Short mmCIF file of C-alpha atoms in Angstrom, two decimals:
data_model
loop_
_atom_site.label_atom_id
_atom_site.label_comp_id
_atom_site.label_asym_id
_atom_site.label_seq_id
_atom_site.Cartn_x
_atom_site.Cartn_y
_atom_site.Cartn_z
CA MET T 1 169.13 245.36 -16.97
CA SER T 2 168.67 243.74 -20.49
CA ASN T 3 165.18 245.30 -21.09
CA ILE T 4 167.23 248.77 -20.38
CA LEU T 5 169.63 247.46 -23.17
CA GLN T 6 167.50 246.60 -25.64
CA GLU T 7 165.43 250.07 -25.10
CA LEU T 8 169.06 251.89 -25.26
CA GLU T 9 169.33 249.77 -28.86
CA SER T 10 165.98 250.71 -30.02
CA GLU T 11 167.00 254.44 -29.19
CA ILE T 12 170.19 254.24 -31.41
CA ALA T 13 168.59 252.22 -34.23
CA GLY T 14 166.08 255.07 -34.76
CA LEU T 15 168.78 257.65 -34.49
CA LYS T 16 170.30 255.95 -37.09
CA THR T 17 167.18 255.98 -39.01
CA SER T 18 167.01 259.67 -38.62
CA VAL T 19 170.42 260.55 -39.52
CA ALA T 20 169.95 258.55 -42.48
CA LYS T 21 166.66 260.88 -43.39
CA THR T 22 168.44 263.75 -43.16
CA ASN T 23 171.04 262.46 -45.80
CA VAL T 24 174.04 262.40 -44.78
CA GLY T 25 177.05 260.59 -46.68
CA VAL T 26 180.62 260.01 -46.60
CA VAL T 27 183.17 260.38 -49.57
CA ARG T 28 184.40 257.28 -50.55
CA GLU T 29 186.57 258.34 -53.55
CA ILE T 30 187.73 261.92 -55.04
CA GLY T 31 189.88 263.25 -57.92
CA ASP T 32 189.61 265.42 -60.82
CA GLY T 33 186.94 267.35 -59.68
CA VAL T 34 184.12 264.50 -58.98
CA ALA T 35 183.48 262.66 -55.85
CA LYS T 36 181.99 259.61 -55.19
CA VAL T 37 179.84 259.65 -52.12
CA GLU T 38 178.08 256.57 -50.23
CA GLY T 39 175.11 256.92 -47.82
CA LEU T 40 173.06 260.01 -49.80
CA SER T 41 170.21 257.61 -50.06
CA ASP T 42 167.52 260.19 -50.45
CA VAL T 43 169.77 262.59 -52.87
CA MET T 44 167.75 263.92 -55.89
CA LEU T 45 169.65 264.34 -59.51
CA ASN T 46 171.09 267.89 -59.64
CA GLU T 47 170.73 268.19 -55.90
CA MET T 48 173.32 270.35 -54.03
CA VAL T 49 175.11 268.36 -51.83
CA GLU T 50 177.48 270.34 -49.06
CA PHE T 51 180.97 269.01 -48.39
CA PRO T 52 183.34 270.50 -45.67
CA GLY T 53 184.66 273.88 -45.58
CA GLY T 54 181.62 275.24 -47.14
CA LEU T 55 182.07 273.88 -50.60
CA TYR T 56 179.30 272.78 -52.54
CA GLY T 57 178.82 269.69 -55.29
CA LEU T 58 175.98 268.78 -57.71
CA ALA T 59 174.73 264.93 -57.65
CA LEU T 60 174.86 263.79 -61.06
CA ASN T 61 175.05 260.11 -60.86
CA LEU T 62 172.51 258.51 -58.77
CA GLU T 63 174.06 254.74 -58.21
CA GLU T 64 172.71 251.84 -56.31
CA THR T 65 175.39 252.04 -53.82
CA GLU T 66 176.93 255.55 -54.27
CA VAL T 67 176.46 259.04 -55.90
CA GLY T 68 178.54 260.40 -58.36
CA CYS T 69 178.85 264.34 -57.66
CA ILE T 70 180.62 266.87 -59.38
CA LEU T 71 182.64 269.99 -57.12
CA LEU T 72 181.77 273.78 -57.73
CA GLY T 73 184.88 274.89 -56.77
CA GLU T 74 188.60 273.84 -55.47
CA GLY T 75 187.96 270.49 -53.43
CA ARG T 76 191.92 269.46 -52.59
CA HIS T 77 190.66 269.98 -49.00
CA VAL T 78 187.84 267.35 -49.26
CA LYS T 79 189.48 263.61 -48.29
CA GLU T 80 188.41 260.01 -48.38
CA GLY T 81 186.27 259.63 -45.13
CA ASP T 82 184.73 263.22 -44.87
CA GLU T 83 180.67 263.82 -44.33
CA VAL T 84 178.65 265.07 -47.03
CA LYS T 85 175.09 266.50 -46.42
CA SER T 86 172.46 266.83 -48.89
CA THR T 87 170.90 270.10 -48.86
CA GLY T 88 167.26 269.68 -50.78
CA LYS T 89 167.99 272.68 -52.91
CA LEU T 90 168.62 273.02 -56.86
CA PHE T 91 171.63 275.05 -57.93
CA SER T 92 170.69 278.54 -58.40
CA VAL T 93 172.66 281.65 -59.57
CA PRO T 94 171.99 285.32 -58.76
CA VAL T 95 169.63 287.11 -61.25
CA GLY T 96 168.28 290.87 -62.02
CA LYS T 97 169.36 294.00 -63.36
CA GLU T 98 172.15 294.31 -61.04
CA MET T 99 173.93 292.06 -62.96
CA LEU T 100 174.01 294.43 -66.02
CA GLY T 101 177.56 295.55 -66.82
CA ARG T 102 179.55 293.11 -64.91
CA VAL T 103 181.41 289.89 -65.67
CA VAL T 104 180.83 286.76 -63.31
CA ASP T 105 181.92 283.14 -63.36
CA ALA T 106 179.84 279.92 -63.77
CA LEU T 107 178.23 280.68 -60.25
CA GLY T 108 177.38 284.13 -60.50
CA ASN T 109 180.13 285.30 -58.22
CA PRO T 110 181.95 288.78 -59.91
CA ILE T 111 185.31 288.41 -61.22
CA ASP T 112 185.61 291.86 -62.35
CA GLY T 113 187.38 293.73 -59.57
CA LYS T 114 184.06 295.88 -58.86
CA GLY T 115 183.01 294.70 -55.66
CA ALA T 116 180.15 292.53 -54.97
CA ILE T 117 176.96 292.33 -56.60
CA ASN T 118 173.59 293.24 -54.66
CA ALA T 119 171.56 291.22 -56.63
CA THR T 120 168.04 290.34 -54.44
CA GLU T 121 166.92 287.17 -56.30
CA ASN T 122 168.29 284.09 -57.49
CA TYR T 123 167.06 281.45 -60.22
CA PRO T 124 167.47 277.93 -60.35
CA VAL T 125 170.20 276.97 -63.35
CA GLU T 126 168.32 274.24 -64.48
CA LYS T 127 164.38 274.65 -65.55
CA ILE T 128 162.27 273.01 -67.68
CA ALA T 129 161.20 275.26 -70.75
CA PRO T 130 158.20 277.02 -71.21
CA GLY T 131 155.57 274.67 -73.38
CA ILE T 132 153.62 275.04 -76.44
CA MET T 133 150.93 277.30 -74.91
CA PRO T 134 152.44 279.77 -73.43
CA ARG T 135 154.94 280.71 -76.46
CA GLN T 136 153.93 282.50 -79.50
CA SER T 137 154.96 282.98 -82.89
CA VAL T 138 158.33 284.73 -83.36
CA ASN T 139 157.43 288.24 -85.53
CA GLN T 140 159.74 290.67 -83.83
CA PRO T 141 163.13 291.61 -85.49
CA VAL T 142 166.49 291.58 -83.74
CA GLN T 143 168.66 294.03 -85.61
CA THR T 144 172.06 292.50 -86.05
CA GLY T 145 173.19 295.30 -87.66
CA ILE T 146 174.98 292.93 -90.28
CA MET T 147 173.42 293.74 -93.58
CA ALA T 148 173.94 290.14 -95.07
CA ILE T 149 172.34 288.96 -92.18
CA ASP T 150 169.30 291.00 -91.77
CA ALA T 151 168.49 290.97 -95.57
CA MET T 152 169.13 287.00 -96.06
CA VAL T 153 168.98 284.90 -92.67
CA PRO T 154 166.85 287.39 -90.21
CA VAL T 155 166.79 286.68 -86.75
CA GLY T 156 163.72 287.13 -84.71
CA ARG T 157 162.91 287.54 -80.75
CA GLY T 158 162.84 284.00 -79.13
CA GLN T 159 164.52 282.32 -81.98
CA ARG T 160 167.50 280.20 -81.53
CA GLU T 161 169.80 280.79 -84.89
CA LEU T 162 172.92 279.04 -84.97
CA ILE T 163 176.15 280.36 -86.00
CA ILE T 164 178.41 277.61 -87.29
CA GLY T 165 182.09 277.71 -88.96
CA ASP T 166 185.38 276.95 -88.78
CA ARG T 167 187.83 278.39 -86.07
CA SER T 168 189.06 282.03 -86.87
CA THR T 169 185.80 282.67 -89.56
CA GLY T 170 184.26 285.63 -87.42
CA LYS T 171 181.80 283.41 -85.82
CA THR T 172 182.38 285.73 -82.67
CA THR T 173 182.17 289.00 -84.38
CA VAL T 174 179.13 288.17 -85.94
CA ALA T 175 177.51 287.78 -82.15
CA ILE T 176 179.47 290.59 -80.77
CA ASP T 177 178.37 293.01 -83.69
CA THR T 178 174.65 291.79 -82.66
CA ILE T 179 174.90 292.66 -79.08
CA ILE T 180 176.43 296.27 -80.33
CA SER T 181 173.80 296.73 -82.36
CA GLN T 182 171.10 296.07 -79.73
CA SER T 183 172.95 298.46 -77.43
CA ASN T 184 172.96 300.96 -80.26
CA ILE T 185 169.56 300.76 -80.62
CA ASN T 186 168.30 300.94 -76.93
CA LYS T 187 170.30 304.05 -76.28
CA ALA T 188 168.92 305.48 -79.34
CA ALA T 189 165.51 304.64 -77.82
CA LYS T 190 166.30 306.02 -74.54
CA GLU T 191 167.72 309.51 -75.85
CA ALA T 192 164.57 310.19 -78.33
CA GLY T 193 162.16 308.98 -75.10
CA ASP T 194 160.71 306.18 -76.90
CA ASP T 195 158.78 304.48 -73.89
CA SER T 196 157.08 301.90 -76.29
CA TYR T 197 160.52 300.54 -77.25
CA LYS T 198 161.47 297.38 -75.42
CA PRO T 199 165.29 297.48 -74.74
CA MET T 200 167.03 294.06 -75.30
CA TYR T 201 169.47 292.91 -72.90
CA SER T 202 172.65 290.72 -73.80
CA ILE T 203 174.30 287.67 -71.84
CA TYR T 204 177.81 286.60 -73.34
CA VAL T 205 178.44 283.26 -72.13
CA ALA T 206 182.18 282.53 -72.96
CA VAL T 207 183.05 278.52 -72.77
CA GLY T 208 186.54 277.31 -72.67
CA GLN T 209 188.05 280.51 -74.46
CA LYS T 210 191.58 281.76 -73.38
CA LEU T 211 191.20 284.67 -70.93
CA ALA T 212 193.20 287.00 -73.25
CA ASN T 213 190.49 286.35 -75.88
CA VAL T 214 187.75 287.14 -73.47
CA ALA T 215 189.53 290.21 -72.10
CA ARG T 216 189.50 291.49 -75.64
CA THR T 217 185.85 290.85 -76.17
CA ILE T 218 184.75 292.38 -72.97
CA ALA T 219 187.27 295.44 -73.97
CA THR T 220 185.47 295.60 -77.30
CA LEU T 221 181.94 296.11 -75.58
CA GLU T 222 183.26 298.42 -73.50
CA GLU T 223 184.75 300.14 -76.02
CA ALA T 224 181.25 300.23 -77.82
CA GLY T 225 179.45 301.38 -74.71
CA ALA T 226 177.39 298.08 -74.93
CA MET T 227 178.42 296.68 -71.32
CA GLU T 228 175.70 298.70 -69.68
CA TYR T 229 173.03 296.17 -71.35
CA THR T 230 175.31 293.27 -71.21
CA ILE T 231 175.97 290.30 -68.53
CA VAL T 232 179.29 288.44 -69.32
CA VAL T 233 179.76 284.71 -67.96
CA VAL T 234 183.22 283.38 -68.21
CA ALA T 235 184.22 279.77 -67.62
CA SER T 236 187.61 279.88 -69.58
CA ALA T 237 189.76 277.12 -70.97
CA SER T 238 191.56 277.42 -67.04
CA ASP T 239 188.72 276.89 -65.06
CA SER T 240 187.22 272.97 -64.33
CA ALA T 241 185.29 270.89 -66.85
CA THR T 242 182.42 271.75 -64.10
CA ASN T 243 182.46 275.32 -64.48
CA GLN T 244 182.66 274.98 -68.33
CA TYR T 245 179.71 272.57 -68.35
CA LEU T 246 177.63 274.90 -65.94
CA ALA T 247 178.47 278.21 -67.63
CA PRO T 248 175.88 278.06 -70.55
CA TYR T 249 172.96 276.99 -67.79
CA ALA T 250 173.99 279.75 -65.52
CA GLY T 251 173.80 282.79 -68.15
CA CYS T 252 170.36 280.60 -69.46
CA ALA T 253 168.98 281.54 -66.29
CA MET T 254 170.16 285.21 -65.96
CA GLY T 255 168.43 285.66 -69.43
CA GLU T 256 165.34 283.39 -68.64
CA TRP T 257 164.82 285.86 -65.62
CA PHE T 258 164.41 288.73 -68.05
CA MET T 259 162.09 286.95 -69.93
CA GLN T 260 159.93 285.64 -67.47
CA ASN T 261 159.72 289.09 -66.32
CA GLY T 262 158.36 290.23 -69.60
CA MET T 263 161.59 291.91 -70.92
CA ASP T 264 163.60 290.95 -74.16
CA ALA T 265 167.08 289.31 -73.87
CA LEU T 266 169.74 288.16 -76.13
CA ILE T 267 171.83 285.05 -75.05
CA VAL T 268 175.27 284.04 -76.99
CA TYR T 269 176.87 280.97 -75.68
CA ASP T 270 180.23 280.94 -77.22
CA ASP T 271 180.32 278.13 -77.86
CA LEU T 272 178.85 274.91 -77.78
CA SER T 273 181.31 272.96 -79.49
CA LYS T 274 183.60 273.16 -75.97
CA HIS T 275 180.80 272.67 -73.83
CA ALA T 276 180.18 269.29 -74.72
CA VAL T 277 183.97 268.72 -74.61
CA ALA T 278 183.73 269.68 -71.13
CA TYR T 279 180.51 267.54 -70.63
CA ARG T 280 182.53 264.83 -72.14
CA GLU T 281 185.43 264.81 -69.63
CA VAL T 282 182.77 265.53 -66.87
CA SER T 283 180.82 262.24 -67.64
CA LEU T 284 184.07 260.08 -68.45
CA VAL T 285 185.50 261.00 -65.01
CA LEU T 286 182.09 259.66 -63.68
CA ARG T 287 182.41 256.65 -65.45
CA ARG T 288 179.61 257.11 -68.23
CA PRO T 289 179.77 254.77 -70.94
CA SER T 290 181.13 256.61 -73.71
CA GLY T 291 179.30 256.25 -77.16
CA ARG T 292 179.75 258.20 -80.79
CA GLU T 293 182.98 260.14 -81.34
CA ALA T 294 183.45 259.23 -77.20
CA TYR T 295 180.47 261.77 -76.12
CA PRO T 296 177.69 260.35 -73.50
CA GLY T 297 174.50 258.78 -74.95
CA ASP T 298 172.77 261.92 -73.43
CA VAL T 299 175.24 264.85 -75.17
CA PHE T 300 171.92 265.50 -77.47
CA TYR T 301 169.88 266.43 -74.38
CA LEU T 302 172.62 268.69 -73.14
CA HIS T 303 171.97 271.12 -75.77
CA SER T 304 168.57 270.60 -76.12
CA ARG T 305 167.39 271.27 -72.99
CA LEU T 306 169.57 274.50 -72.98
CA LEU T 307 168.35 275.83 -76.10
CA GLU T 308 164.73 274.97 -75.54
CA ARG T 309 164.47 277.61 -73.00
CA SER T 310 164.59 280.26 -75.45
CA ALA T 311 161.18 281.40 -76.24
CA ARG T 312 158.90 284.23 -76.90
CA LEU T 313 156.12 284.21 -74.71
CA SER T 314 152.57 284.96 -75.04
CA ASP T 315 151.01 288.24 -73.97
CA ALA T 316 149.16 286.34 -71.08
CA ASN T 317 152.51 285.16 -69.78
CA GLY T 318 154.37 288.82 -69.88
CA ASN T 319 155.41 288.98 -73.52
CA GLY T 320 159.03 288.66 -72.60
CA SER T 321 161.64 286.84 -74.75
CA LEU T 322 165.01 284.91 -74.77
CA THR T 323 167.05 285.00 -78.52
CA ALA T 324 169.64 282.17 -78.59
CA LEU T 325 172.54 282.76 -80.65
CA PRO T 326 174.49 279.29 -80.05
CA ILE T 327 177.98 278.80 -81.98
CA VAL T 328 179.18 275.66 -82.93
CA GLU T 329 182.80 275.56 -84.20
CA THR T 330 183.24 272.79 -87.07
CA GLN T 331 186.89 271.08 -88.28
CA ALA T 332 187.70 271.56 -92.05
CA GLY T 333 183.60 272.56 -92.65
CA ASP T 334 182.52 269.29 -91.94
CA VAL T 335 179.07 270.16 -90.62
CA SER T 336 178.03 266.45 -90.55
CA ALA T 337 180.04 265.88 -87.32
CA TYR T 338 178.16 264.95 -84.13
CA ILE T 339 178.02 267.83 -82.47
CA PRO T 340 177.09 270.37 -85.36
CA THR T 341 174.28 268.09 -86.52
CA ASN T 342 172.54 267.84 -83.31
CA VAL T 343 172.65 271.65 -82.75
CA ILE T 344 171.77 272.22 -86.47
CA SER T 345 168.54 269.77 -85.88
CA ILE T 346 167.43 271.85 -82.14
CA THR T 347 167.77 275.20 -83.68
CA ASP T 348 165.52 277.32 -86.03
CA GLY T 349 168.27 277.77 -88.55
CA GLN T 350 171.92 278.42 -88.66
CA ILE T 351 174.52 281.27 -90.18
CA TYR T 352 177.37 279.13 -92.06
CA LEU T 353 180.41 281.11 -92.19
CA GLU T 354 183.02 279.74 -95.05
CA THR T 355 186.48 279.44 -94.75
CA ASP T 356 187.43 280.33 -98.35
CA LEU T 357 185.26 283.65 -98.31
CA PHE T 358 186.75 284.75 -95.22
CA TYR T 359 190.16 284.14 -97.42
CA LYS T 360 188.80 285.88 -100.27
CA GLY T 361 188.49 288.99 -98.06
CA ILE T 362 184.55 288.62 -98.28
CA ARG T 363 183.81 289.39 -94.12
CA PRO T 364 181.25 288.48 -92.75
CA ALA T 365 182.08 285.33 -94.70
CA ILE T 366 178.24 284.06 -94.99
CA SER T 367 177.36 281.12 -97.13
CA VAL T 368 174.04 281.75 -99.00
CA GLY T 369 173.60 278.18 -99.67
CA LEU T 370 174.10 276.76 -96.67
CA SER T 371 172.51 279.86 -94.40
CA VAL T 372 169.10 279.56 -93.71
CA SER T 373 166.62 280.94 -91.23
CA ARG T 374 163.70 279.07 -90.50
CA VAL T 375 161.40 282.17 -89.16
CA GLY T 376 162.14 283.80 -92.36
CA SER T 377 160.70 287.35 -92.98
CA SER T 378 157.99 287.17 -90.63
CA ALA T 379 161.19 288.23 -88.48
CA GLN T 380 162.21 291.29 -90.67
CA THR T 381 160.57 294.82 -90.38
CA LYS T 382 158.37 295.61 -93.45
CA ALA T 383 160.82 297.88 -95.26
CA ILE T 384 163.63 295.51 -95.14
CA LYS T 385 160.97 292.90 -96.49
CA LYS T 386 160.33 294.92 -99.21
CA VAL T 387 163.77 295.87 -100.30
CA ALA T 388 165.87 293.03 -99.67
CA GLY T 389 163.33 290.92 -101.62
CA THR T 390 165.25 288.65 -104.22
CA THR T 391 168.42 289.27 -102.85
CA LYS T 392 169.23 285.76 -101.53
CA LEU T 393 167.99 284.19 -104.88
CA ASP T 394 170.52 286.68 -106.77
CA LEU T 395 173.37 285.96 -104.64
CA ALA T 396 172.96 282.22 -104.71
CA GLN T 397 172.40 282.37 -108.78
CA PHE T 398 175.54 284.57 -109.08
CA ARG T 399 177.51 281.78 -107.20
CA GLU T 400 176.13 279.34 -109.48
CA LEU T 401 177.09 281.37 -112.38
CA GLN T 402 180.66 282.28 -111.31
CA ALA T 403 181.76 278.79 -111.03
CA PHE T 404 180.14 277.88 -114.47
CA ALA T 405 181.91 281.13 -116.08
CA GLN T 406 185.36 280.80 -115.10
CA PHE T 407 185.13 277.46 -117.63
CA GLY T 408 184.29 279.68 -120.71
CA SER T 409 184.56 283.02 -121.72
CA ASP T 410 181.96 283.67 -123.93
CA LEU T 411 178.94 284.81 -122.04
CA ASP T 412 175.82 286.22 -123.15
CA ASP T 413 174.45 289.64 -121.87
CA LYS T 414 172.23 288.59 -119.49
CA THR T 415 174.68 285.95 -117.64
CA ARG T 416 177.32 288.73 -117.61
CA ALA T 417 174.82 291.70 -115.98
CA GLN T 418 173.83 288.77 -113.46
CA ILE T 419 177.39 288.13 -112.44
CA GLU T 420 178.26 291.86 -112.51
CA ARG T 421 175.25 292.72 -110.45
CA GLY T 422 176.09 289.79 -107.91
CA GLU T 423 179.88 290.79 -107.80
CA ARG T 424 177.91 294.74 -106.63
CA ILE T 425 175.90 292.82 -103.98
CA VAL T 426 179.10 291.04 -102.79
CA GLU T 427 180.93 294.22 -102.02
CA LEU T 428 178.10 295.92 -100.47
CA PHE T 429 177.67 293.30 -98.09
CA LYS T 430 181.34 293.33 -96.96
CA GLN T 431 181.43 294.96 -93.54
CA ASP T 432 183.87 296.03 -91.08
CA GLN T 433 183.71 294.26 -87.91
CA TYR T 434 182.19 296.08 -84.66
CA SER T 435 180.57 298.54 -86.90
CA PRO T 436 176.83 297.48 -86.96
CA ILE T 437 174.29 299.75 -89.35
CA PRO T 438 171.20 300.97 -88.34
CA MET T 439 168.09 299.47 -89.89
CA GLU T 440 167.18 302.74 -91.66
CA VAL T 441 170.46 303.03 -93.04
CA GLU T 442 170.21 299.57 -94.46
CA VAL T 443 166.98 300.35 -96.22
CA VAL T 444 168.56 303.18 -97.84
CA VAL T 445 171.60 300.84 -99.07
CA LEU T 446 169.41 298.01 -99.98
CA PHE T 447 167.32 300.06 -101.92
CA ALA T 448 169.82 301.27 -103.96
CA MET T 449 171.09 298.20 -104.50
CA GLN T 450 167.52 296.81 -105.87
CA ASN T 451 167.18 299.81 -108.18
CA GLY T 452 170.17 299.52 -110.05
CA TYR T 453 171.74 302.65 -108.31
CA PHE T 454 174.95 300.95 -108.00
CA ASP T 455 175.14 299.44 -111.50
CA ASP T 456 177.12 302.08 -113.19
CA VAL T 457 179.54 301.89 -110.33
CA ASP T 458 182.70 300.19 -110.76
CA VAL T 459 182.92 296.95 -108.71
CA GLU T 460 186.23 298.74 -106.70
CA ASN T 461 184.48 301.65 -105.93
CA ILE T 462 181.43 300.33 -104.77
CA LYS T 463 182.41 300.48 -100.90
CA ASP T 464 183.40 304.23 -101.85
CA CYS T 465 180.02 304.98 -103.11
CA GLN T 466 178.27 303.01 -100.25
CA ALA T 467 180.05 305.03 -97.42
CA LYS T 468 179.29 308.52 -99.21
CA LEU T 469 175.85 307.36 -99.67
CA GLN T 470 175.15 306.74 -96.14
CA GLU T 471 177.31 309.83 -94.87
CA PHE T 472 174.77 312.02 -97.23
CA PHE T 473 171.82 310.43 -95.63
CA THR T 474 173.08 310.33 -91.85
CA THR T 475 174.22 314.05 -92.57
CA ARG T 476 171.69 315.77 -95.03
CA LYS T 477 168.60 313.52 -95.19
CA ASP T 478 167.79 312.37 -91.49
CA ALA T 479 164.18 313.34 -92.25
CA ILE T 480 163.91 310.16 -94.27
CA LEU T 481 165.65 308.09 -91.97
CA LYS T 482 163.32 309.20 -89.15
CA ALA T 483 160.48 308.24 -90.94
CA ILE T 484 161.80 304.84 -92.24
CA ARG T 485 163.09 304.35 -88.28
CA ASP T 486 159.70 305.35 -86.75
CA SER T 487 157.20 303.51 -89.28
CA GLY T 488 159.40 300.42 -90.17
CA LYS T 489 157.99 300.61 -93.30
CA LEU T 490 158.40 302.24 -96.77
CA GLU T 491 155.30 304.64 -97.58
CA ASP T 492 155.08 305.74 -100.90
CA GLY T 493 155.93 309.25 -100.03
CA THR T 494 158.93 308.03 -98.45
CA VAL T 495 160.03 306.03 -101.53
CA SER T 496 159.96 308.67 -103.76
CA ASP T 497 161.66 310.92 -101.57
CA LEU T 498 164.33 308.36 -101.15
CA LYS T 499 164.69 307.72 -104.84
CA GLN T 500 164.77 311.72 -105.22
CA ALA T 501 167.42 311.72 -102.63
CA ILE T 502 169.76 308.78 -104.34
CA GLU T 503 169.75 310.54 -107.42
CA ASP T 504 170.79 314.03 -106.05
CA PHE T 505 173.49 311.85 -104.37
CA LYS T 506 174.58 310.08 -107.64
CA SER T 507 174.60 313.38 -109.79
CA GLY T 508 177.27 314.82 -107.33
CA TYR T 509 178.93 311.62 -106.52
CA LYS T 510 182.59 311.07 -107.88
CA PRO T 511 184.59 308.08 -107.11
CA GLU T 512 188.16 308.73 -105.66
#
């Protein structure tokens, strides 16, 4: 009898061991979207774990006696003592062209009321960035349609260009303009039957924003006809901190699928300041030690592993690209705060928007001194590169002279001429929101500016003159625009035609 009991006990012990191997744990504590689970001995970091009722969580804290999991949804029905199973899977989201034109949450579920998404593929949300060897240098432009950016701080396919500035200085507008500009270029190439052009798809990730603001952005994209090339990922201010933390990674996975399949994609993270705050909230609830400005020690890694996934792959790896435009909000222009300095050091340049310029009516309010592109002119088309030449230097000198000139009235002719030229450049670079300018039209305006065709126009009439010049070329000189658009260069013949056309326009121009 004792032998039978011993055999039964050993079988029960064996069963217990096999249960432990299948990794079943119990909830010890739950609250604030975080569950502490005991018994998950073999679970991996970032592995999905299954809670009762079809709810999933992510294992984020692996401690000696328990695992800290963040819940991917409402966990009100989960209680202490509930059973939790590991799945052996990484968190993935649906990807593919089926996602285009849709608004989804951080888990890839549609929230636009247009029915289910028939995506056939899933892609892991966390993935190691491509190494150095699969990459190639950034030398293809992303036309933002914003003349000041395309001329002075160009963005290339595969680049990471930070948009930074205080609240309400037009950061989102710069990103949305770029999405609209790319959509316009895609549509123009499609209509012209240009098979050589690679369309650029866009992903807009809204983190921690009011739903009213997100709805306004989506309406703007729909009005411009840009939604057919765009995926919108939303984790609004009313969503859980977990969803806000995961949304940028979900958007990045959707963009990375395009890159890995030889296509080009642009992703906007709006914004990473709120993303860091959401991660801080999750970390503090998980009892991770807080450091500078109450952020956990790995907050740099939070953004570096996200932005490093943007790249331009080599021809052998499909020649796809993922371009990132992260947005960071500063407090009172303080770029030396923790999150801004982190993201500045990760990215390949920044577009800094100044509050003072914004309220002076200079919009986009780009600071020439603090904005930089570390890719530079290699990401410009040859035509823009030729006509943009010394613009940034001229504008920087103008800002210095303007500050100096306000203290004295006696200026020599050379200084006065530089100031007047700077004033005209500033006027030309003012641009209405959501109205990106095509590359070939930018070339015409910049060429006219560089060659002094605006010098005899009063500053208050510059915008009027620019609008009429653009209209003159789009309605009467389409052949010149087509030559610039098709070649991307300013050939000698095109230059002489351009000069003649601008002189014809100037001879008949009358300010209103």
